[in-house]
mmCIF file of C-alpha atoms in Angstrom:
data_model
loop_
_atom_site.group_PDB
_atom_site.id
_atom_site.type_symbol
_atom_site.label_atom_id
_atom_site.label_comp_id
_atom_site.label_asym_id
_atom_site.label_seq_id
_atom_site.Cartn_x
_atom_site.Cartn_y
_atom_site.Cartn_z
ATOM 1 C CA UNK A 689 -71.916 120.056 -62.890
ATOM 2 C CA UNK A 690 -70.391 116.792 -61.710
ATOM 3 C CA UNK A 691 -69.917 115.735 -65.330
ATOM 4 C CA UNK A 692 -68.203 119.038 -66.128
ATOM 5 C CA UNK A 693 -65.848 118.541 -63.181
ATOM 6 C CA UNK A 694 -64.939 115.080 -64.459
ATOM 7 C CA UNK A 695 -64.358 116.485 -67.963
ATOM 8 C CA UNK A 696 -62.063 119.225 -66.595
ATOM 9 C CA UNK A 697 -59.963 116.659 -64.742
ATOM 10 C CA UNK A 698 -59.864 114.280 -67.721
ATOM 11 C CA UNK A 699 -58.899 117.017 -70.190
ATOM 12 C CA UNK A 700 -55.959 118.164 -68.068
ATOM 13 C CA UNK A 701 -54.860 114.568 -67.482
ATOM 14 C CA UNK A 702 -54.902 113.638 -71.176
ATOM 15 C CA UNK A 703 -53.051 116.784 -72.238
ATOM 16 C CA UNK A 704 -50.335 116.272 -69.641
ATOM 17 C CA UNK A 705 -50.134 112.587 -70.548
ATOM 18 C CA UNK A 706 -49.613 113.476 -74.214
ATOM 19 C CA UNK A 707 -47.202 116.370 -73.677
ATOM 20 C CA UNK A 708 -44.844 114.773 -71.132
ATOM 21 C CA UNK A 709 -43.069 112.488 -73.691
ATOM 22 C CA UNK A 710 -42.496 115.575 -75.835
ATOM 23 C CA UNK A 711 -40.986 117.335 -72.818
ATOM 24 C CA UNK A 712 -38.573 114.429 -72.349
ATOM 25 C CA UNK A 713 -37.308 114.983 -75.914
ATOM 26 C CA UNK A 714 -37.311 118.780 -75.685
ATOM 27 C CA UNK A 715 -35.440 119.122 -72.387
ATOM 28 C CA UNK A 716 -31.928 118.244 -73.701
ATOM 29 C CA UNK A 717 -32.337 120.662 -76.599
ATOM 30 C CA UNK A 718 -33.002 123.673 -74.375
ATOM 31 C CA UNK A 719 -30.653 122.689 -71.554
ATOM 32 C CA UNK A 720 -33.322 121.772 -68.985
ATOM 33 C CA UNK A 721 -31.349 118.831 -67.623
ATOM 34 C CA UNK A 722 -30.434 117.788 -64.098
ATOM 35 C CA UNK A 723 -26.819 116.644 -64.344
ATOM 36 C CA UNK A 724 -25.362 114.746 -61.331
ATOM 37 C CA UNK A 725 -22.343 116.833 -60.343
ATOM 38 C CA UNK A 726 -21.770 115.793 -56.726
ATOM 39 C CA UNK A 727 -22.414 113.055 -54.173
ATOM 40 C CA UNK A 728 -25.709 114.605 -53.045
ATOM 41 C CA UNK A 729 -27.447 113.392 -56.171
ATOM 42 C CA UNK A 730 -28.878 109.912 -56.244
ATOM 43 C CA UNK A 731 -29.286 109.645 -59.987
ATOM 44 C CA UNK A 732 -26.187 108.821 -62.020
ATOM 45 C CA UNK A 733 -27.263 110.134 -65.416
ATOM 46 C CA UNK A 734 -28.600 113.420 -66.659
ATOM 47 C CA UNK A 735 -32.378 113.658 -66.267
ATOM 48 C CA UNK A 736 -34.823 115.999 -68.024
ATOM 49 C CA UNK A 737 -36.450 118.497 -65.674
ATOM 50 C CA UNK A 738 -39.143 119.948 -67.914
ATOM 51 C CA UNK A 739 -42.184 118.020 -66.673
ATOM 52 C CA UNK A 740 -43.661 121.225 -65.281
ATOM 53 C CA UNK A 741 -44.434 122.247 -68.857
ATOM 54 C CA UNK A 742 -46.855 119.325 -69.235
ATOM 55 C CA UNK A 743 -48.508 120.104 -65.894
ATOM 56 C CA UNK A 744 -48.805 123.786 -66.815
ATOM 57 C CA UNK A 745 -50.268 123.184 -70.283
ATOM 58 C CA UNK A 746 -52.730 120.574 -69.067
ATOM 59 C CA UNK A 747 -53.945 122.679 -66.149
ATOM 60 C CA UNK A 748 -54.259 125.976 -68.025
ATOM 61 C CA UNK A 749 -55.820 124.481 -71.150
ATOM 62 C CA UNK A 750 -58.482 122.592 -69.196
ATOM 63 C CA UNK A 751 -59.268 125.687 -67.126
ATOM 64 C CA UNK A 752 -59.664 127.963 -70.149
ATOM 65 C CA UNK A 753 -61.705 125.390 -72.056
ATOM 66 C CA UNK A 754 -64.218 124.377 -69.398
ATOM 67 C CA UNK A 755 -64.309 127.094 -66.756
ATOM 68 C CA UNK A 756 -65.860 130.115 -68.547
ATOM 69 C CA UNK A 757 -68.731 130.590 -66.104
ATOM 70 C CA UNK A 758 -69.927 133.402 -63.900
ATOM 71 C CA UNK A 759 -69.463 132.275 -60.306
ATOM 72 C CA UNK A 760 -73.011 132.328 -58.962
ATOM 73 C CA UNK A 761 -75.170 132.442 -62.082
ATOM 74 C CA UNK A 762 -73.177 129.718 -63.887
ATOM 75 C CA UNK A 763 -73.906 131.381 -67.222
ATOM 76 C CA UNK A 764 -71.499 130.405 -70.019
ATOM 77 C CA UNK A 765 -69.011 133.164 -70.898
ATOM 78 C CA UNK A 766 -66.130 133.520 -73.305
ATOM 79 C CA UNK A 767 -63.486 133.534 -70.546
ATOM 80 C CA UNK A 768 -63.341 132.523 -66.873
ATOM 81 C CA UNK A 769 -64.020 135.137 -64.210
ATOM 82 C CA UNK A 770 -61.426 137.804 -63.365
ATOM 83 C CA UNK A 771 -60.216 136.012 -60.234
ATOM 84 C CA UNK A 772 -59.406 132.834 -62.167
ATOM 85 C CA UNK A 773 -57.747 134.877 -64.914
ATOM 86 C CA UNK A 774 -55.609 136.646 -62.317
ATOM 87 C CA UNK A 775 -54.559 133.321 -60.820
ATOM 88 C CA UNK A 776 -53.714 131.925 -64.270
ATOM 89 C CA UNK A 777 -51.671 135.031 -65.080
ATOM 90 C CA UNK A 778 -49.734 134.768 -61.816
ATOM 91 C CA UNK A 779 -49.305 131.032 -62.357
ATOM 92 C CA UNK A 780 -47.936 131.611 -65.863
ATOM 93 C CA UNK A 781 -45.376 134.081 -64.498
ATOM 94 C CA UNK A 782 -44.402 131.646 -61.737
ATOM 95 C CA UNK A 783 -44.000 128.861 -64.308
ATOM 96 C CA UNK A 784 -41.803 131.032 -66.546
ATOM 97 C CA UNK A 785 -39.602 132.038 -63.628
ATOM 98 C CA UNK A 786 -39.179 128.400 -62.636
ATOM 99 C CA UNK A 787 -38.388 127.479 -66.244
ATOM 100 C CA UNK A 788 -35.622 130.089 -66.415
ATOM 101 C CA UNK A 789 -34.246 128.734 -63.144
ATOM 102 C CA UNK A 790 -34.296 125.178 -64.504
ATOM 103 C CA UNK A 791 -32.406 126.189 -67.654
ATOM 104 C CA UNK A 792 -30.046 128.929 -66.527
ATOM 105 C CA UNK A 793 -30.336 129.111 -62.756
ATOM 106 C CA UNK A 794 -31.490 132.105 -60.728
ATOM 107 C CA UNK A 795 -30.077 133.580 -57.509
ATOM 108 C CA UNK A 796 -32.141 133.106 -54.365
ATOM 109 C CA UNK A 797 -32.999 136.792 -54.091
ATOM 110 C CA UNK A 798 -34.108 136.872 -57.718
ATOM 111 C CA UNK A 799 -36.417 133.904 -57.182
ATOM 112 C CA UNK A 800 -37.916 135.450 -54.072
ATOM 113 C CA UNK A 801 -38.514 138.733 -55.877
ATOM 114 C CA UNK A 802 -40.202 136.895 -58.739
ATOM 115 C CA UNK A 803 -42.444 135.000 -56.314
ATOM 116 C CA UNK A 804 -43.450 138.266 -54.637
ATOM 117 C CA UNK A 805 -44.396 139.707 -58.016
ATOM 118 C CA UNK A 806 -46.510 136.659 -58.878
ATOM 119 C CA UNK A 807 -48.313 136.819 -55.529
ATOM 120 C CA UNK A 808 -48.876 140.557 -56.009
ATOM 121 C CA UNK A 809 -50.509 139.890 -59.376
ATOM 122 C CA UNK A 810 -53.037 137.601 -57.708
ATOM 123 C CA UNK A 811 -53.655 140.167 -54.969
ATOM 124 C CA UNK A 812 -54.347 142.840 -57.590
ATOM 125 C CA UNK A 813 -57.182 140.656 -58.946
ATOM 126 C CA UNK A 814 -58.867 140.713 -55.508
ATOM 127 C CA UNK A 815 -57.821 137.206 -54.530
ATOM 128 C CA UNK A 816 -56.793 137.977 -50.959
ATOM 129 C CA UNK A 817 -57.413 137.490 -47.251
ATOM 130 C CA UNK A 818 -59.870 140.247 -46.416
ATOM 131 C CA UNK A 819 -61.407 139.591 -43.013
ATOM 132 C CA UNK A 820 -61.161 137.781 -39.703
ATOM 133 C CA UNK A 821 -64.032 135.642 -38.482
ATOM 134 C CA UNK A 822 -65.601 134.920 -35.136
ATOM 135 C CA UNK A 823 -64.626 131.294 -34.337
ATOM 136 C CA UNK A 824 -67.957 130.726 -32.560
ATOM 137 C CA UNK A 825 -70.372 132.182 -35.121
ATOM 138 C CA UNK A 826 -68.223 131.882 -38.244
ATOM 139 C CA UNK A 827 -69.221 135.396 -39.311
ATOM 140 C CA UNK A 828 -66.814 138.214 -40.255
ATOM 141 C CA UNK A 829 -65.961 140.425 -37.288
ATOM 142 C CA UNK A 830 -63.421 142.812 -38.807
ATOM 143 C CA UNK A 831 -61.961 143.659 -42.184
ATOM 144 C CA UNK A 832 -58.198 143.654 -42.580
ATOM 145 C CA UNK A 833 -56.437 146.901 -43.501
ATOM 146 C CA UNK A 834 -55.145 146.706 -47.061
ATOM 147 C CA UNK A 835 -51.512 146.305 -45.954
ATOM 148 C CA UNK A 836 -52.375 143.446 -43.578
ATOM 149 C CA UNK A 837 -54.411 141.775 -46.314
ATOM 150 C CA UNK A 838 -51.466 142.116 -48.707
ATOM 151 C CA UNK A 839 -48.910 140.721 -46.270
ATOM 152 C CA UNK A 840 -51.044 137.722 -45.301
ATOM 153 C CA UNK A 841 -51.855 136.893 -48.927
ATOM 154 C CA UNK A 842 -48.285 137.199 -50.168
ATOM 155 C CA UNK A 843 -46.794 135.245 -47.250
ATOM 156 C CA UNK A 844 -49.318 132.425 -47.750
ATOM 157 C CA UNK A 845 -48.798 132.166 -51.523
ATOM 158 C CA UNK A 846 -45.001 132.426 -51.421
ATOM 159 C CA UNK A 847 -44.805 130.076 -48.435
ATOM 160 C CA UNK A 848 -46.944 127.308 -49.943
ATOM 161 C CA UNK A 849 -45.214 127.654 -53.330
ATOM 162 C CA UNK A 850 -41.845 127.001 -51.693
ATOM 163 C CA UNK A 851 -43.274 124.281 -49.460
ATOM 164 C CA UNK A 852 -44.289 122.193 -52.480
ATOM 165 C CA UNK A 853 -40.957 123.033 -54.078
ATOM 166 C CA UNK A 854 -39.032 121.728 -51.070
ATOM 167 C CA UNK A 855 -40.832 118.390 -50.770
ATOM 168 C CA UNK A 856 -39.971 117.550 -54.375
ATOM 169 C CA UNK A 857 -37.233 115.226 -53.222
ATOM 170 C CA UNK A 858 -38.225 111.774 -54.480
ATOM 171 C CA UNK A 859 -39.738 110.446 -57.675
ATOM 172 C CA UNK A 860 -43.458 111.233 -57.721
ATOM 173 C CA UNK A 861 -43.544 112.798 -54.251
ATOM 174 C CA UNK A 862 -44.489 116.425 -54.958
ATOM 175 C CA UNK A 863 -46.787 115.540 -57.854
ATOM 176 C CA UNK A 864 -48.704 112.936 -55.883
ATOM 177 C CA UNK A 865 -49.087 115.006 -52.725
ATOM 178 C CA UNK A 866 -50.210 118.004 -54.795
ATOM 179 C CA UNK A 867 -52.789 115.850 -56.564
ATOM 180 C CA UNK A 868 -54.140 114.522 -53.253
ATOM 181 C CA UNK A 869 -54.339 118.026 -51.782
ATOM 182 C CA UNK A 870 -56.043 119.559 -54.823
ATOM 183 C CA UNK A 871 -58.640 116.785 -55.062
ATOM 184 C CA UNK A 872 -59.494 117.091 -51.362
ATOM 185 C CA UNK A 873 -59.865 120.879 -51.470
ATOM 186 C CA UNK A 874 -61.805 120.575 -54.739
ATOM 187 C CA UNK A 875 -64.232 118.178 -53.116
ATOM 188 C CA UNK A 876 -64.856 120.522 -50.197
ATOM 189 C CA UNK A 877 -65.452 123.353 -52.682
ATOM 190 C CA UNK A 878 -67.883 121.187 -54.649
ATOM 191 C CA UNK A 879 -70.029 120.195 -51.687
ATOM 192 C CA UNK A 880 -70.266 123.864 -50.687
ATOM 193 C CA UNK A 881 -71.245 125.048 -54.170
ATOM 194 C CA UNK A 882 -67.976 126.773 -55.192
ATOM 195 C CA UNK A 883 -67.904 125.053 -58.565
ATOM 196 C CA UNK A 884 -65.391 127.361 -60.230
ATOM 197 C CA UNK A 885 -62.898 126.746 -57.403
ATOM 198 C CA UNK A 886 -63.556 123.021 -57.654
ATOM 199 C CA UNK A 887 -62.958 122.905 -61.406
ATOM 200 C CA UNK A 888 -59.822 125.065 -61.240
ATOM 201 C CA UNK A 889 -58.331 122.706 -58.663
ATOM 202 C CA UNK A 890 -59.369 119.606 -60.612
ATOM 203 C CA UNK A 891 -57.577 121.003 -63.645
ATOM 204 C CA UNK A 892 -54.383 121.245 -61.577
ATOM 205 C CA UNK A 893 -54.956 117.734 -60.189
ATOM 206 C CA UNK A 894 -55.473 116.350 -63.687
ATOM 207 C CA UNK A 895 -52.264 117.938 -64.963
ATOM 208 C CA UNK A 896 -50.330 116.491 -62.042
ATOM 209 C CA UNK A 897 -51.835 113.002 -62.468
ATOM 210 C CA UNK A 898 -51.070 113.025 -66.198
ATOM 211 C CA UNK A 899 -47.422 113.718 -65.410
ATOM 212 C CA UNK A 900 -47.083 111.153 -62.595
ATOM 213 C CA UNK A 901 -46.785 107.975 -64.761
ATOM 214 C CA UNK A 902 -43.519 109.376 -66.148
ATOM 215 C CA UNK A 903 -42.279 110.689 -62.799
ATOM 216 C CA UNK A 904 -43.045 107.777 -60.477
ATOM 217 C CA UNK A 905 -40.018 105.688 -59.540
ATOM 218 C CA UNK A 906 -37.969 105.033 -61.570
ATOM 219 C CA UNK A 907 -38.559 108.492 -63.033
ATOM 220 C CA UNK A 908 -38.009 109.318 -66.683
ATOM 221 C CA UNK A 909 -38.411 113.053 -66.106
ATOM 222 C CA UNK A 910 -38.505 115.535 -63.210
ATOM 223 C CA UNK A 911 -41.020 118.356 -62.947
ATOM 224 C CA UNK A 912 -38.339 120.928 -62.147
ATOM 225 C CA UNK A 913 -38.859 124.216 -60.367
ATOM 226 C CA UNK A 914 -41.261 125.278 -63.107
ATOM 227 C CA UNK A 915 -43.570 122.435 -62.091
ATOM 228 C CA UNK A 916 -43.248 122.452 -58.308
ATOM 229 C CA UNK A 917 -43.518 126.249 -57.997
ATOM 230 C CA UNK A 918 -46.516 126.298 -60.346
ATOM 231 C CA UNK A 919 -48.290 123.559 -58.384
ATOM 232 C CA UNK A 920 -47.652 125.282 -55.059
ATOM 233 C CA UNK A 921 -48.734 128.637 -56.447
ATOM 234 C CA UNK A 922 -51.995 127.286 -57.855
ATOM 235 C CA UNK A 923 -52.791 125.386 -54.669
ATOM 236 C CA UNK A 924 -52.213 128.464 -52.517
ATOM 237 C CA UNK A 925 -53.947 130.972 -54.801
ATOM 238 C CA UNK A 926 -57.084 128.958 -55.515
ATOM 239 C CA UNK A 927 -57.331 128.161 -51.799
ATOM 240 C CA UNK A 928 -57.363 131.891 -51.051
ATOM 241 C CA UNK A 929 -60.055 132.322 -53.681
ATOM 242 C CA UNK A 930 -62.079 129.638 -51.937
ATOM 243 C CA UNK A 931 -61.769 131.523 -48.646
ATOM 244 C CA UNK A 932 -63.138 134.716 -50.205
ATOM 245 C CA UNK A 933 -66.346 132.835 -50.993
ATOM 246 C CA UNK A 934 -66.968 131.757 -47.412
ATOM 247 C CA UNK A 935 -66.977 133.685 -44.169
ATOM 248 C CA UNK A 936 -66.685 130.605 -41.974
ATOM 249 C CA UNK A 937 -63.631 129.958 -39.860
ATOM 250 C CA UNK A 938 -63.795 126.340 -41.050
ATOM 251 C CA UNK A 939 -62.968 127.459 -44.584
ATOM 252 C CA UNK A 940 -59.693 128.901 -43.300
ATOM 253 C CA UNK A 941 -58.704 125.571 -41.769
ATOM 254 C CA UNK A 942 -59.284 123.405 -44.856
ATOM 255 C CA UNK A 943 -56.131 124.207 -46.893
ATOM 256 C CA UNK A 944 -54.010 124.221 -43.734
ATOM 257 C CA UNK A 945 -55.202 120.731 -42.739
ATOM 258 C CA UNK A 946 -54.877 119.317 -46.268
ATOM 259 C CA UNK A 947 -51.335 120.685 -46.635
ATOM 260 C CA UNK A 948 -50.346 119.807 -43.072
ATOM 261 C CA UNK A 949 -47.646 117.313 -44.124
ATOM 262 C CA UNK A 950 -45.584 119.587 -46.428
ATOM 263 C CA UNK A 951 -46.147 122.554 -44.090
ATOM 264 C CA UNK A 952 -44.877 120.508 -41.141
ATOM 265 C CA UNK A 953 -41.879 119.196 -43.076
ATOM 266 C CA UNK A 954 -40.834 122.727 -44.062
ATOM 267 C CA UNK A 955 -41.367 124.127 -40.567
ATOM 268 C CA UNK A 956 -39.443 121.219 -39.020
ATOM 269 C CA UNK A 957 -36.569 121.794 -41.461
ATOM 270 C CA UNK A 958 -36.369 125.473 -40.446
ATOM 271 C CA UNK A 959 -36.464 124.576 -36.737
ATOM 272 C CA UNK A 960 -33.853 121.866 -37.177
ATOM 273 C CA UNK A 961 -31.420 124.213 -38.896
ATOM 274 C CA UNK A 962 -31.939 126.997 -36.383
ATOM 275 C CA UNK A 963 -31.285 124.664 -33.444
ATOM 276 C CA UNK A 964 -28.137 123.414 -35.144
ATOM 277 C CA UNK A 965 -26.933 126.945 -35.893
ATOM 278 C CA UNK A 966 -27.154 126.381 -39.627
ATOM 279 C CA UNK A 967 -28.585 128.741 -42.264
ATOM 280 C CA UNK A 968 -32.253 127.949 -42.876
ATOM 281 C CA UNK A 969 -31.569 127.923 -46.624
ATOM 282 C CA UNK A 970 -28.864 125.262 -46.328
ATOM 283 C CA UNK A 971 -29.795 121.870 -47.740
ATOM 284 C CA UNK A 972 -29.631 118.756 -45.591
ATOM 285 C CA UNK A 973 -30.843 115.179 -45.459
ATOM 286 C CA UNK A 974 -33.246 115.627 -42.568
ATOM 287 C CA UNK A 975 -36.543 115.867 -44.418
ATOM 288 C CA UNK A 976 -39.240 113.382 -43.478
ATOM 289 C CA UNK A 977 -38.854 111.418 -46.695
ATOM 290 C CA UNK A 978 -35.098 111.043 -46.050
ATOM 291 C CA UNK A 979 -35.799 109.655 -42.594
ATOM 292 C CA UNK A 980 -38.365 107.193 -43.925
ATOM 293 C CA UNK A 981 -35.863 105.990 -46.519
ATOM 294 C CA UNK A 982 -33.189 105.517 -43.850
ATOM 295 C CA UNK A 983 -35.632 103.180 -42.131
ATOM 296 C CA UNK A 984 -35.128 100.917 -45.155
ATOM 297 C CA UNK A 985 -38.369 101.681 -46.978
ATOM 298 C CA UNK A 986 -36.923 102.490 -50.407
ATOM 299 C CA UNK A 987 -38.184 105.211 -52.735
ATOM 300 C CA UNK A 988 -41.461 103.632 -53.789
ATOM 301 C CA UNK A 989 -42.619 102.663 -50.313
ATOM 302 C CA UNK A 990 -41.466 105.997 -48.903
ATOM 303 C CA UNK A 991 -43.521 107.920 -51.446
ATOM 304 C CA UNK A 992 -46.568 105.714 -50.857
ATOM 305 C CA UNK A 993 -46.191 106.259 -47.102
ATOM 306 C CA UNK A 994 -46.158 110.023 -47.643
ATOM 307 C CA UNK A 995 -49.211 109.690 -49.912
ATOM 308 C CA UNK A 996 -51.021 107.804 -47.169
ATOM 309 C CA UNK A 997 -50.320 110.442 -44.527
ATOM 310 C CA UNK A 998 -51.439 113.187 -46.923
ATOM 311 C CA UNK A 999 -54.581 111.238 -47.735
ATOM 312 C CA UNK A 1000 -55.431 110.850 -44.050
ATOM 313 C CA UNK A 1001 -55.097 114.607 -43.534
ATOM 314 C CA UNK A 1002 -57.133 115.247 -46.683
ATOM 315 C CA UNK A 1003 -60.017 113.141 -45.378
ATOM 316 C CA UNK A 1004 -59.749 114.955 -42.034
ATOM 317 C CA UNK A 1005 -60.091 118.289 -43.853
ATOM 318 C CA UNK A 1006 -63.177 117.082 -45.712
ATOM 319 C CA UNK A 1007 -64.779 116.019 -42.435
ATOM 320 C CA UNK A 1008 -63.943 119.390 -40.869
ATOM 321 C CA UNK A 1009 -65.648 121.117 -43.809
ATOM 322 C CA UNK A 1010 -68.808 119.204 -42.865
ATOM 323 C CA UNK A 1011 -68.626 120.461 -39.270
ATOM 324 C CA UNK A 1012 -67.453 117.110 -37.950
ATOM 325 C CA UNK A 1013 -64.611 117.364 -35.453
ATOM 326 C CA UNK A 1014 -64.206 114.138 -33.460
ATOM 327 C CA UNK A 1015 -63.265 112.022 -36.476
ATOM 328 C CA UNK A 1016 -60.717 114.544 -37.848
ATOM 329 C CA UNK A 1017 -59.027 114.688 -34.436
ATOM 330 C CA UNK A 1018 -58.687 110.893 -34.451
ATOM 331 C CA UNK A 1019 -57.329 110.879 -38.022
ATOM 332 C CA UNK A 1020 -54.874 113.646 -37.189
ATOM 333 C CA UNK A 1021 -53.673 111.658 -34.180
ATOM 334 C CA UNK A 1022 -53.008 108.694 -36.490
ATOM 335 C CA UNK A 1023 -51.030 110.898 -38.899
ATOM 336 C CA UNK A 1024 -49.035 112.462 -36.062
ATOM 337 C CA UNK A 1025 -48.206 109.011 -34.688
ATOM 338 C CA UNK A 1026 -46.920 107.882 -38.087
ATOM 339 C CA UNK A 1027 -44.771 110.988 -38.456
ATOM 340 C CA UNK A 1028 -43.387 110.541 -34.937
ATOM 341 C CA UNK A 1029 -42.392 106.954 -35.744
ATOM 342 C CA UNK A 1030 -40.159 108.111 -38.574
ATOM 343 C CA UNK A 1031 -38.772 111.174 -36.789
ATOM 344 C CA UNK A 1032 -37.783 109.297 -33.626
ATOM 345 C CA UNK A 1033 -34.683 107.175 -33.164
ATOM 346 C CA UNK A 1034 -34.557 103.722 -31.577
ATOM 347 C CA UNK A 1035 -34.823 105.254 -28.114
ATOM 348 C CA UNK A 1036 -37.948 107.174 -29.012
ATOM 349 C CA UNK A 1037 -36.194 110.560 -29.127
ATOM 350 C CA UNK A 1038 -36.772 112.926 -32.011
ATOM 351 C CA UNK A 1039 -33.502 113.538 -33.803
ATOM 352 C CA UNK A 1040 -32.963 117.206 -34.638
ATOM 353 C CA UNK A 1041 -29.625 116.735 -36.336
ATOM 354 C CA UNK A 1042 -29.560 116.018 -40.041
ATOM 355 C CA UNK A 1043 -26.406 114.071 -40.640
ATOM 356 C CA UNK A 1044 -24.878 113.976 -44.074
ATOM 357 C CA UNK A 1045 -25.015 110.537 -45.568
ATOM 358 C CA UNK A 1046 -22.934 109.174 -48.377
ATOM 359 C CA UNK A 1047 -24.003 108.373 -51.885
ATOM 360 C CA UNK A 1048 -23.833 104.648 -51.136
ATOM 361 C CA UNK A 1049 -26.128 105.055 -48.106
ATOM 362 C CA UNK A 1050 -28.568 107.010 -50.253
ATOM 363 C CA UNK A 1051 -28.625 104.250 -52.835
ATOM 364 C CA UNK A 1052 -28.980 101.511 -50.260
ATOM 365 C CA UNK A 1053 -31.892 103.371 -48.656
ATOM 366 C CA UNK A 1054 -33.536 103.532 -52.041
ATOM 367 C CA UNK A 1055 -33.073 99.787 -52.425
ATOM 368 C CA UNK A 1056 -30.767 100.189 -55.421
ATOM 369 C CA UNK A 1057 -27.287 99.042 -56.397
ATOM 370 C CA UNK A 1058 -24.710 101.769 -56.947
ATOM 371 C CA UNK A 1059 -23.984 100.716 -60.482
ATOM 372 C CA UNK A 1060 -27.640 100.915 -61.505
ATOM 373 C CA UNK A 1061 -29.193 104.193 -62.652
ATOM 374 C CA UNK A 1062 -31.060 105.773 -59.784
ATOM 375 C CA UNK A 1063 -33.167 108.855 -59.845
ATOM 376 C CA UNK A 1064 -34.366 111.545 -57.532
ATOM 377 C CA UNK A 1065 -36.458 114.627 -58.059
ATOM 378 C CA UNK A 1066 -35.288 118.223 -58.186
ATOM 379 C CA UNK A 1067 -34.534 118.090 -54.468
ATOM 380 C CA UNK A 1068 -31.070 117.189 -55.759
ATOM 381 C CA UNK A 1069 -30.905 120.931 -56.360
ATOM 382 C CA UNK A 1070 -32.243 121.615 -52.883
ATOM 383 C CA UNK A 1071 -29.466 124.038 -52.072
ATOM 384 C CA UNK A 1072 -30.829 126.267 -54.842
ATOM 385 C CA UNK A 1073 -34.467 125.561 -54.095
ATOM 386 C CA UNK A 1074 -34.241 126.344 -50.417
ATOM 387 C CA UNK A 1075 -32.894 129.738 -51.365
#
């Protein structure tokens, strides 16, 4: 089984690695380009934003090739189980919606409606929150009514999909954090015998890792909404599937702990805008990665810092899955301290205002000269994304 997991990851990685250069050539022909039209954009030349196609093809192909097993019996079948097929169907719809948005643009309400449909597809295949557990015994104490189950499932899937979408603000940021999160959740699934969940997540991780060499700073291609929404959707949906296989309250905490950094960044952005009387969908430069860059870190070091914090939380989640709690608390304290360092000003106060900074300040924070080509991920389109 370990060998099969490695093969799933490697297949997705190689496919994404091979397809990404083709996406770079295809993007201009279909109009999937990010053109710098205002001072908010850090890159000075049009950039392809079709990398999500490589991630999608690598992930789906590896899943369909190597995952046709019955969950408990592990007997080879022609196709994966119905839950995986439902997740792949919803993921394909999410990818297509993101692709249309990358090429033609979609209104915020249209995107939200599409995300609700995709989440509903997964729910219809019985991938859902179904019960509440006793935190002391870890056993189910009550089943959710169908409408509560639906609301919780849809809110989780739509929320995490947009969370990954919103952190896609620097070269390699969303792809790397998604890869770290998927590998950590996959490992917890593996050690608890949920091999189909593990392999589905490793397929997503492989697709993301195959794309990263072309997206890491300086990026040659962006993943676009089709990539970030697909990654968030798969992370959220497969995590829900993992929860349906375990009645323990610990299982509920794993995806929350692993995704703590992007969840916090999104929640902090909403709080910041509310306190400043601004619409929560309005873009600003107050995200954690912006603040790290303003500390003079530059794009590469900022992304690696974010990777490190995500990795710390991923290890904490793995330890929690093994019923260890002291060590995860210590690791979480380290992560919180690092985040506080970058959120606080020189006087130690957390700044809740996101000031607008000029193009030159953006470039200087990235460690680049204004006349040199610079690049940033689809967060340049954050005003649309945060809709």
